[in-house]
Structures are given as C-alpha cells and as structure tokens.
mmCIF file of C-alpha atoms in Angstrom:
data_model
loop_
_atom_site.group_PDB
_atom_site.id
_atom_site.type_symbol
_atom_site.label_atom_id
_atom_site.label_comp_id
_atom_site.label_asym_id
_atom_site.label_seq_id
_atom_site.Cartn_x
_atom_site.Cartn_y
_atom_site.Cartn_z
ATOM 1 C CA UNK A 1 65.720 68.811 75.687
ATOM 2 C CA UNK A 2 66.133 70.382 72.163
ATOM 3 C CA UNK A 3 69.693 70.847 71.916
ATOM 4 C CA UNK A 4 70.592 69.281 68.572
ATOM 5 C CA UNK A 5 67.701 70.867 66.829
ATOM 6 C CA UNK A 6 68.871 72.995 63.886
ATOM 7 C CA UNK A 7 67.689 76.628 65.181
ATOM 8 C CA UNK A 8 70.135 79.111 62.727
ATOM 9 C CA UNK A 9 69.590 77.776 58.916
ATOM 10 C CA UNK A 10 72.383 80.714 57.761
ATOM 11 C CA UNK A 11 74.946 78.199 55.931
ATOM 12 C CA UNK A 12 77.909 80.213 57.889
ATOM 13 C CA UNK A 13 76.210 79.355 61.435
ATOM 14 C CA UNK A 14 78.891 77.931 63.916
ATOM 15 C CA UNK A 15 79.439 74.362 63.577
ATOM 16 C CA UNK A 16 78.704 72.189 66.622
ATOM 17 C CA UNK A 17 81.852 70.787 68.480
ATOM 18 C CA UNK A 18 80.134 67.647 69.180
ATOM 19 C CA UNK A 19 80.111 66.622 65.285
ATOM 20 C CA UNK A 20 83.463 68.248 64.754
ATOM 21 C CA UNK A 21 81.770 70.487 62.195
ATOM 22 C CA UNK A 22 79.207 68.252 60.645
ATOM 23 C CA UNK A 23 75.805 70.570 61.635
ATOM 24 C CA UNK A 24 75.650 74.193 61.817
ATOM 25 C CA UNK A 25 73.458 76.082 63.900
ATOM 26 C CA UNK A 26 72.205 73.686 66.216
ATOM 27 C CA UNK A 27 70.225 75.156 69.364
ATOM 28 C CA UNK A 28 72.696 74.666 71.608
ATOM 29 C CA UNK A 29 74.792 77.334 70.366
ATOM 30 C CA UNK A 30 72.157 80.041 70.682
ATOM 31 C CA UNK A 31 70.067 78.873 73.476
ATOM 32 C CA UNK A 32 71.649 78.875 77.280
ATOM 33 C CA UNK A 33 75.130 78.895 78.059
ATOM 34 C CA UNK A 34 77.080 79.010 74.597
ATOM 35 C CA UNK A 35 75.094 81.138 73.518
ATOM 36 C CA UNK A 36 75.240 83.925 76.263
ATOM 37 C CA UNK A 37 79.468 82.808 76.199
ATOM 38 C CA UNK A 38 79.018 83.676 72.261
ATOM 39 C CA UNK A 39 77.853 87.192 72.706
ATOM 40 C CA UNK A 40 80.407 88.386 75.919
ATOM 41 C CA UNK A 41 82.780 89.949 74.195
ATOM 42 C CA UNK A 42 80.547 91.575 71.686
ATOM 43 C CA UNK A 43 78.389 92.736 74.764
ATOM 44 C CA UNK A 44 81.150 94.354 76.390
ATOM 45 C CA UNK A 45 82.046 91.855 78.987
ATOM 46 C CA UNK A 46 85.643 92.175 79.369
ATOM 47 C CA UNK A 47 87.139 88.687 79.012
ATOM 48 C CA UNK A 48 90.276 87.057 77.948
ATOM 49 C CA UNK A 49 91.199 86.520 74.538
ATOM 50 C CA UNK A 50 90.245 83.111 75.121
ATOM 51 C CA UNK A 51 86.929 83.438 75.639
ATOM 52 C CA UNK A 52 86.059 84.838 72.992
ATOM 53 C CA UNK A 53 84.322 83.172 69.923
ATOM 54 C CA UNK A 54 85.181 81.764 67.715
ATOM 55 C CA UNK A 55 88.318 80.947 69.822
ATOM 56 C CA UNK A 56 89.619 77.342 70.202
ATOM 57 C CA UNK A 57 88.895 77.150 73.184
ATOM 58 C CA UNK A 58 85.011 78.430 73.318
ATOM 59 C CA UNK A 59 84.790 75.870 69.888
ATOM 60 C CA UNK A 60 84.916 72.045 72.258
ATOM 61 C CA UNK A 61 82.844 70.077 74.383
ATOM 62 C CA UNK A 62 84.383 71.051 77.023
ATOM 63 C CA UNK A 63 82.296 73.863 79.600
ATOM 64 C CA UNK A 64 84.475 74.951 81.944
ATOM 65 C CA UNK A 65 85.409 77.926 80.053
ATOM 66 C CA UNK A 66 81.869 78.797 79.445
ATOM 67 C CA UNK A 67 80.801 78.433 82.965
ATOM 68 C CA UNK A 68 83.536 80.702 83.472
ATOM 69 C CA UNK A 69 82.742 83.106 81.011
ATOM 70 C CA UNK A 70 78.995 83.038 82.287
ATOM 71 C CA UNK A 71 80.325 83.863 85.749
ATOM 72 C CA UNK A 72 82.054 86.921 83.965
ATOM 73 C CA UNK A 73 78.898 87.918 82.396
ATOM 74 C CA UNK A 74 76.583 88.010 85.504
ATOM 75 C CA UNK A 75 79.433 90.081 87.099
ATOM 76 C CA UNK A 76 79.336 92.865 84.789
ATOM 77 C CA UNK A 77 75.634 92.994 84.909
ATOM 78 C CA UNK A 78 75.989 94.465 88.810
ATOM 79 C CA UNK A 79 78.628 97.212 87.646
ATOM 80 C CA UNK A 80 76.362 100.274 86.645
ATOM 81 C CA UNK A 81 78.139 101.342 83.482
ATOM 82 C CA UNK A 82 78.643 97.612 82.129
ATOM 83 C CA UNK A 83 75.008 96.663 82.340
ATOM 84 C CA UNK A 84 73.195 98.465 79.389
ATOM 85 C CA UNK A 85 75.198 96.973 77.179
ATOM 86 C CA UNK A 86 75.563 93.527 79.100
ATOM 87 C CA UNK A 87 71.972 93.366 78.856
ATOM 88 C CA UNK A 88 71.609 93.124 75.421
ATOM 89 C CA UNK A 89 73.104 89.656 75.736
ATOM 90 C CA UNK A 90 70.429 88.536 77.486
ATOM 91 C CA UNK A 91 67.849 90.076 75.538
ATOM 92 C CA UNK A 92 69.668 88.500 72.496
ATOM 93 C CA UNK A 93 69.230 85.070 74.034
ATOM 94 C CA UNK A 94 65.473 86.220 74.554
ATOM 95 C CA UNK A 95 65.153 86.930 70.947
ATOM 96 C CA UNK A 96 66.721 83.507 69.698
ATOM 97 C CA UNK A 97 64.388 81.900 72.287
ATOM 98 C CA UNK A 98 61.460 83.150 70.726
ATOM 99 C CA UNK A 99 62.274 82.240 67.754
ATOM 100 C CA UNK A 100 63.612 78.808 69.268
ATOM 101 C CA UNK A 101 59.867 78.324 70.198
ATOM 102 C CA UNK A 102 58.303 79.462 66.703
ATOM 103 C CA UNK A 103 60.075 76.912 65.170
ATOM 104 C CA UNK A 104 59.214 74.188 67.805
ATOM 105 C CA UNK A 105 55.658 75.128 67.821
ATOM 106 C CA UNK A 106 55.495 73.916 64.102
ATOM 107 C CA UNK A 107 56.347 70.215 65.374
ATOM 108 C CA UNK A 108 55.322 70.360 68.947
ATOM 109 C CA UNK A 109 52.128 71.536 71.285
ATOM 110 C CA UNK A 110 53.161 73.663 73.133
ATOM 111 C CA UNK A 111 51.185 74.956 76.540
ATOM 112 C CA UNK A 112 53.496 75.874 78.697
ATOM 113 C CA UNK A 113 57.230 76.593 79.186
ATOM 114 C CA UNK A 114 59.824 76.276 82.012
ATOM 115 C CA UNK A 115 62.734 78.411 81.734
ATOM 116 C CA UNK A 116 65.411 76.815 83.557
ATOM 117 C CA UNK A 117 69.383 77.389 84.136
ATOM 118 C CA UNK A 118 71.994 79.240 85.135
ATOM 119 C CA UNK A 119 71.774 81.754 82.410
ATOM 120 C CA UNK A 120 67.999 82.803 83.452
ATOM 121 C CA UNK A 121 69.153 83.973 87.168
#
C-alpha cells in the first residue's frame, strides 16, 4: 500500500492528520476514501457542515465520518438529478489515480493493477 507517498507536491496541499501537519499531500488524501470525502460537498453531495473539508472533523484519523460521508456519496449517485455532478467525484479520483500511477511507475514495475475498495463499487 502507497498511502504515505507524497502524490500533490503544491506547498498548500492538505496536511496529513497522522503527522499533525508535518507532510502535505500524501496519497492518502487523494486516493480512496478521503479523497472522494474531500470532493462531496464540492460535487454537490448534500452533507452536513461537518463533513465538509477542511472541517475539524474530516482533518483526524478518525473514519467514521468519512465512511459516512462515502455512504452519502454513493446515495446521491442513484438520484437522477444528483448524479452528473456526483460523478465528477469519481472521475476526479480517476484522474488523481492516474497520475498516482505515473508517478509510481518512475520507482516501481508496474504490470498490472487491482482496484480495490469501497469507493470503486
């Protein structure tokens, strides 16, 4: 797993809650859960005010709020109206995976890759 690898270089990335603001743009954030829970309210997911980041509460090591924010996400993608817009979170995950793999590709050989997790359903 490539979590911890530095994926966003932009010295205003979000910090990682882990190192209580010691590395920026670290994977994690962009690839899987956080980063589909990043993009909700900005995709038009309608979720509380705590769920959206940069918000306290979206900014720990905790994940229940981002499970539950992910729930929120793959509801609005069944309502019609929601899900043009709701899609572009996904496709926004697609994009930072690509890149996600351009950079890994520099250090690693890669042949194949498994895409795994509640966020790909």
């Amino acid at each position: 797993e490539l979590c911890y690898v530095k994926l966003d270089l932009n010295p205003k990335a979000p910090t990682d809650p882990w190192s209580k603001g010691s590395h920026r743009g670290l994977s994690h954030l962009y690839l899987g859960q956080r980063g589909a829970t990043k993009l909700s309210a900005k995709g038009g997911v309608d979720v509380p005010d705590n769920y959206k980041f940069p918000h306290p509460d979206m900014c720990t090591i905790k994940h229940e709020h981002h499970a539950q924010c992910l729930k929120m996400i793959q509801k609005a993608m069944t309502d019609a109206e929601k899900e043009p817009e709701v899609r572009k979170i996904y496709e926004t995950c697609g994009v930072y995976l690509g890149y996600a793999l351009a950079q890994y590709s520099e250090f690693y050989a890669i042949d194949h890759v498994m895409i795994l997790g509640r966020v790909s359903k």
